[in-house]
Tab-separated table of C-alpha atoms in Angstrom:
chain	number	residue	atom	x	y	z
A	435	PHE	CA	2.619	-79.038	-43.265
A	436	GLY	CA	3.786	-75.713	-42.201
A	437	ARG	CA	0.583	-74.401	-41.748
A	438	VAL	CA	0.118	-72.621	-38.131
A	439	THR	CA	-3.420	-74.190	-37.068
A	440	VAL	CA	-6.259	-72.211	-34.727
A	441	LEU	CA	-4.977	-73.117	-31.088
A	442	GLN	CA	-1.365	-72.957	-31.746
A	443	LEU	CA	-2.878	-69.078	-32.517
A	444	MET	CA	-4.804	-69.058	-29.656
A	445	GLU	CA	-1.838	-69.653	-27.872
A	446	LEU	CA	-0.253	-67.090	-29.871
A	447	SER	CA	-2.467	-64.650	-28.787
A	448	ASN	CA	-2.252	-65.248	-25.178
A	449	PRO	CA	-0.585	-61.721	-23.009
A	450	ASN	CA	1.296	-64.275	-20.848
A	451	HIS	CA	3.411	-65.147	-23.884
A	452	PRO	CA	7.120	-63.834	-22.762
A	453	LEU	CA	7.489	-61.838	-26.077
A	454	LEU	CA	4.342	-60.042	-25.632
A	455	HIS	CA	4.456	-59.534	-22.461
A	456	ARG	CA	7.770	-58.273	-22.939
A	457	LEU	CA	6.651	-56.145	-24.963
A	458	MET	CA	4.231	-54.932	-22.843
A	459	GLN	CA	6.526	-54.278	-20.296
A	460	GLU	CA	9.177	-52.545	-21.973
A	461	ALA	CA	7.305	-51.301	-24.745
A	462	PRO	CA	3.753	-50.144	-23.915
A	463	GLY	CA	2.917	-47.255	-26.447
A	464	THR	CA	4.402	-50.120	-29.133
A	465	TYR	CA	1.949	-52.792	-27.605
A	466	TYR	CA	-1.287	-50.617	-27.468
A	467	HIS	CA	-0.500	-49.311	-31.482
A	468	SER	CA	0.079	-53.716	-31.772
A	469	ILE	CA	-3.715	-53.815	-30.703
A	470	ILE	CA	-4.865	-51.281	-32.441
A	471	VAL	CA	-3.939	-52.466	-35.888
A	472	GLY	CA	-4.810	-55.979	-34.779
A	473	ASN	CA	-8.217	-54.419	-34.730
A	474	LEU	CA	-8.333	-52.745	-37.565
A	475	ALA	CA	-6.482	-55.934	-39.694
A	476	GLU	CA	-9.342	-58.465	-37.566
A	477	ARG	CA	-12.116	-56.085	-39.241
A	478	ALA	CA	-10.799	-55.712	-42.694
A	479	ALA	CA	-9.623	-59.836	-42.611
A	480	GLU	CA	-13.455	-60.415	-41.920
A	481	VAL	CA	-15.568	-58.461	-44.256
A	482	ILE	CA	-12.927	-59.463	-47.692
A	483	GLY	CA	-12.657	-63.153	-47.170
A	484	ALA	CA	-9.129	-63.507	-45.495
A	485	ASP	CA	-7.432	-65.067	-42.658
A	486	PRO	CA	-9.029	-62.557	-39.338
A	487	LEU	CA	-7.257	-64.677	-36.743
A	488	LEU	CA	-3.885	-65.327	-38.268
A	489	VAL	CA	-3.242	-61.259	-39.151
A	490	ARG	CA	-5.009	-60.766	-35.530
A	491	VAL	CA	-2.182	-62.783	-34.147
A	492	GLY	CA	0.140	-61.508	-37.285
A	493	ALA	CA	-0.168	-57.946	-35.770
A	494	TYR	CA	0.574	-58.715	-32.207
A	495	PHE	CA	4.485	-59.670	-32.569
A	496	HIS	CA	4.740	-57.280	-35.905
A	497	ASP	CA	6.615	-54.840	-34.163
A	498	ILE	CA	8.277	-57.373	-31.694
A	499	GLY	CA	11.898	-56.236	-32.530
A	500	LYS	CA	11.024	-52.696	-31.063
A	501	VAL	CA	11.723	-53.828	-27.867
A	502	VAL	CA	15.438	-53.961	-28.084
A	503	ARG	CA	15.400	-50.455	-28.165
A	504	PRO	CA	12.002	-49.436	-27.729
A	505	TYR	CA	12.568	-45.518	-26.801
A	506	PHE	CA	13.945	-44.840	-30.042
A	507	PHE	CA	10.735	-45.313	-31.665
A	508	ILE	CA	7.606	-42.469	-31.622
A	509	ASP	CA	5.390	-45.000	-29.956
A	510	ASN	CA	7.044	-45.317	-26.499
A	511	GLN	CA	8.748	-41.447	-26.355
A	512	ALA	CA	5.841	-40.016	-23.944
A	513	GLY	CA	7.230	-37.759	-21.802
A	514	ARG	CA	10.522	-38.106	-23.614
A	515	THR	CA	12.968	-36.505	-25.626
A	516	ASN	CA	12.879	-37.468	-29.341
A	517	ILE	CA	16.576	-39.273	-29.279
A	518	HIS	CA	16.494	-38.831	-33.620
A	519	ASP	CA	16.924	-34.639	-32.479
A	520	GLU	CA	20.592	-36.081	-31.633
A	521	LEU	CA	21.604	-37.755	-34.440
A	522	PRO	CA	21.821	-38.002	-38.176
A	523	PRO	CA	19.101	-39.066	-40.226
A	524	SER	CA	20.969	-41.881	-41.521
A	525	SER	CA	22.163	-43.574	-38.037
A	526	SER	CA	17.975	-42.857	-37.159
A	527	ALA	CA	16.626	-44.597	-40.448
A	528	ARG	CA	19.354	-47.765	-39.766
A	529	ILE	CA	18.264	-47.741	-35.922
A	530	ILE	CA	14.492	-47.798	-37.542
A	531	ILE	CA	14.305	-50.277	-40.139
A	532	ASP	CA	16.614	-52.810	-37.953
A	533	HIS	CA	13.557	-53.452	-36.060
A	534	VAL	CA	12.707	-55.500	-38.679
A	535	ARG	CA	15.826	-57.818	-38.261
A	536	GLU	CA	15.941	-57.183	-34.822
A	537	GLY	CA	12.139	-58.792	-35.196
A	538	LEU	CA	13.247	-61.578	-37.294
A	539	GLU	CA	15.938	-62.623	-35.009
A	540	LEU	CA	13.761	-62.545	-31.766
A	541	ALA	CA	11.051	-64.553	-34.002
A	542	ARG	CA	13.541	-67.565	-34.016
A	543	ARG	CA	14.532	-67.444	-30.737
A	544	HIS	CA	10.727	-68.405	-30.402
A	545	ARG	CA	10.329	-70.373	-32.615
A	546	LEU	CA	7.292	-68.686	-34.061
A	547	PRO	CA	5.429	-70.255	-36.477
A	548	ALA	CA	7.222	-69.176	-40.579
A	549	GLN	CA	3.401	-67.633	-40.543
A	550	ILE	CA	3.496	-64.721	-38.376
A	551	ALA	CA	7.380	-64.425	-38.685
A	552	GLN	CA	6.035	-63.564	-42.529
A	553	PHE	CA	4.350	-60.607	-40.762
A	554	ILE	CA	7.310	-58.698	-39.474
A	555	PRO	CA	9.522	-58.407	-42.409
A	556	GLN	CA	6.470	-57.514	-44.875
A	557	HIS	CA	3.724	-55.398	-42.901
A	558	HIS	CA	6.788	-52.505	-44.229
A	559	GLY	CA	7.454	-54.391	-47.461
A	560	THR	CA	10.733	-52.079	-49.539
A	561	THR	CA	8.663	-48.201	-48.274
A	562	THR	CA	11.202	-46.104	-47.512
A	563	ALA	CA	11.452	-44.448	-43.944
A	564	SER	CA	9.798	-41.687	-45.141
A	565	TYR	CA	10.646	-39.211	-42.228
A	566	PHE	CA	13.916	-39.415	-41.773
A	567	TYR	CA	15.331	-40.046	-45.530
A	568	GLN	CA	12.494	-36.384	-45.945
A	569	ARG	CA	15.113	-34.592	-43.038
A	570	ALA	CA	18.308	-36.335	-45.118
A	571	LEU	CA	17.299	-34.697	-48.279
A	572	GLN	CA	16.600	-31.336	-46.554
A	573	GLU	CA	20.145	-31.994	-44.428
A	574	GLU	CA	22.533	-33.781	-46.953
A	575	GLU	CA	24.393	-33.172	-50.411
A	576	THR	CA	23.809	-36.325	-51.617
A	577	VAL	CA	21.376	-39.553	-50.515
A	578	ASN	CA	20.886	-42.550	-51.628
A	579	PRO	CA	17.553	-43.609	-51.127
A	580	GLU	CA	18.568	-47.545	-50.885
A	581	ASP	CA	20.024	-46.431	-47.788
A	582	TYR	CA	16.560	-45.451	-46.201
A	583	ARG	CA	14.348	-48.300	-47.300
A	584	TYR	CA	13.089	-51.428	-45.748
A	585	PRO	CA	14.745	-54.545	-46.868
A	586	GLY	CA	10.970	-55.996	-47.756
A	587	PRO	CA	10.109	-58.529	-49.181
A	588	ARG	CA	6.607	-56.731	-50.320
A	589	PRO	CA	3.411	-58.913	-48.859
A	590	GLN	CA	3.129	-61.869	-50.084
A	591	SER	CA	-0.918	-62.439	-49.350
A	592	ARG	CA	-3.967	-60.838	-48.572
A	593	GLU	CA	-3.290	-61.038	-44.358
A	594	THR	CA	0.653	-59.618	-44.773
A	595	ALA	CA	-1.145	-56.784	-47.375
A	596	ILE	CA	-3.768	-55.573	-44.517
A	597	LEU	CA	-1.045	-55.405	-42.237
A	598	MET	CA	0.613	-53.861	-44.292
A	599	LEU	CA	-2.277	-51.148	-44.715
A	600	ALA	CA	-3.362	-51.358	-40.686
A	601	ASP	CA	-0.043	-50.615	-39.379
A	602	SER	CA	0.008	-47.665	-41.744
A	603	VAL	CA	-3.571	-46.225	-41.149
A	604	GLU	CA	-2.795	-46.709	-37.318
A	605	ALA	CA	0.065	-45.001	-36.922
A	606	THR	CA	-0.730	-41.947	-39.234
A	607	VAL	CA	-4.144	-41.239	-37.359
A	608	ARG	CA	-2.406	-41.475	-34.431
A	609	SER	CA	-0.021	-38.916	-35.432
A	610	LEU	CA	-2.970	-36.505	-36.442
A	611	ALA	CA	-4.981	-37.036	-33.122
A	612	GLN	CA	-1.437	-36.459	-30.986
A	613	SER	CA	-0.605	-32.613	-32.515
A	614	GLY	CA	-4.816	-31.859	-32.866
A	615	LYS	CA	-5.063	-31.801	-36.172
A	616	LEU	CA	-7.057	-34.704	-36.016
A	617	GLN	CA	-9.725	-33.073	-33.734
A	618	GLU	CA	-9.568	-30.301	-36.208
A	619	MET	CA	-10.572	-31.813	-39.055
A	620	LEU	CA	-13.200	-33.465	-37.550
A	621	GLU	CA	-14.483	-30.286	-36.108
A	622	LYS	CA	-14.148	-28.495	-39.672
A	623	LYS	CA	-15.889	-31.044	-42.178
A	624	LYS	CA	-18.190	-30.807	-44.806
A	625	GLU	CA	-22.147	-31.740	-44.232
A	626	GLY	CA	-21.811	-35.447	-45.381
A	627	GLU	CA	-18.250	-36.261	-45.825
A	628	ASP	CA	-16.183	-38.496	-43.448
A	629	PRO	CA	-13.036	-37.335	-42.655
A	630	LEU	CA	-11.446	-40.276	-41.640
A	631	ALA	CA	-12.758	-42.498	-44.454
A	632	LYS	CA	-10.841	-40.023	-46.725
A	633	LEU	CA	-7.747	-40.056	-45.352
A	634	VAL	CA	-7.879	-44.121	-44.833
A	635	ALA	CA	-8.196	-43.658	-49.091
A	636	GLY	CA	-5.240	-41.564	-49.289
A	637	ILE	CA	-3.358	-43.557	-47.065
A	638	ILE	CA	-4.010	-47.100	-48.987
A	639	GLU	CA	-3.769	-45.640	-52.645
A	640	GLN	CA	-0.551	-44.064	-51.299
A	641	ARG	CA	0.532	-47.865	-50.976
A	642	VAL	CA	-1.028	-49.272	-54.381
A	643	ARG	CA	1.321	-46.376	-56.230
A	644	GLU	CA	4.144	-47.585	-54.600
A	645	GLY	CA	3.358	-51.194	-56.155
A	646	GLN	CA	3.801	-52.646	-52.571
A	647	LEU	CA	0.273	-54.153	-52.753
A	648	ASP	CA	0.999	-55.582	-56.448
A	649	GLU	CA	1.772	-59.652	-54.714
A	650	SER	CA	-0.546	-59.810	-52.458
A	651	ASP	CA	-3.667	-60.618	-54.647
A	652	LEU	CA	-5.746	-57.781	-53.039
A	653	THR	CA	-8.443	-56.961	-55.951
A	654	PHE	CA	-9.665	-53.254	-55.891
A	655	ARG	CA	-13.069	-53.935	-54.566
A	656	ASP	CA	-10.809	-55.701	-51.785
A	657	LEU	CA	-9.636	-52.635	-51.344
A	658	ARG	CA	-12.645	-50.437	-51.062
A	659	ARG	CA	-13.696	-52.990	-48.554
A	660	ILE	CA	-10.293	-52.497	-45.916
A	661	GLY	CA	-10.883	-48.523	-46.638
A	662	GLN	CA	-14.453	-48.764	-45.204
A	663	ALA	CA	-13.911	-51.692	-42.644
A	664	PHE	CA	-10.879	-49.122	-40.914
A	665	ALA	CA	-12.860	-46.191	-40.646
A	666	GLU	CA	-15.889	-47.886	-39.382
A	667	VAL	CA	-13.133	-49.298	-36.573
A	668	LEU	CA	-11.907	-45.689	-35.808
A	669	HIS	CA	-15.374	-44.537	-35.949
A	670	GLY	CA	-15.094	-46.659	-32.984
A	671	VAL	CA	-11.872	-46.163	-30.561
A	672	TYR	CA	-11.866	-42.169	-31.763
A	673	PRO	CA	-12.418	-39.762	-29.651
A	674	VAL	CA	-12.511	-41.828	-26.903
A	675	SER	CA	-8.748	-43.741	-27.187
A	676	TYR	CA	-7.030	-41.169	-29.226
A	677	THR	CA	-7.259	-38.411	-26.827
A	678	HIS	CA	-5.858	-39.905	-23.970
A	679	LEU	CA	-2.439	-40.480	-26.152
């Protein structure tokens, strides 16, 4: 019936799977990112009654396309010059967006089940490569936003929507941690305030405003619970994990 079984999911989650092994060896930063995203997404799926194992395995493979050109992605640039500093924003955006197409091609070649492959395009939906789009607006006279947009589709299930949110949250928190801003935020928090929970809520609200979750069947109650689950996991991994990035 085209449905992936629990046994298949368990086999796919094995780090010795050829694609995961390649990701671990050639794009270790992306591999680490995928593990954290899996932790976030699995917990969120548990609290709303979605499929936690499916979303965890989807997280492992969602960025597999980055193995084609790993050093073009900030996940894998530790100690390296940012290649995009020398490229026009349109070229950078094209390379970044292409990891979706390249990921789908790898999924096809390795015969990943459709339920896993769907996480690859849907975790970005139809969002834009915002950093390069903003750069283009500053540097160029005319900019077509469609040149900076991921092909989609938007998340079609609760699991792919959870992954989109987990991916956005992890990337944002990691960026803030690497710049030292996250530590400042936590040190300056007011009594009774949870800066991480507030940050997570803002990211989720942005995706709602963009319409990225419209086709996913998530309710506002689900989104509130997902945000709480993300914050709980982040409190568990911070500062131990993030201070060593």
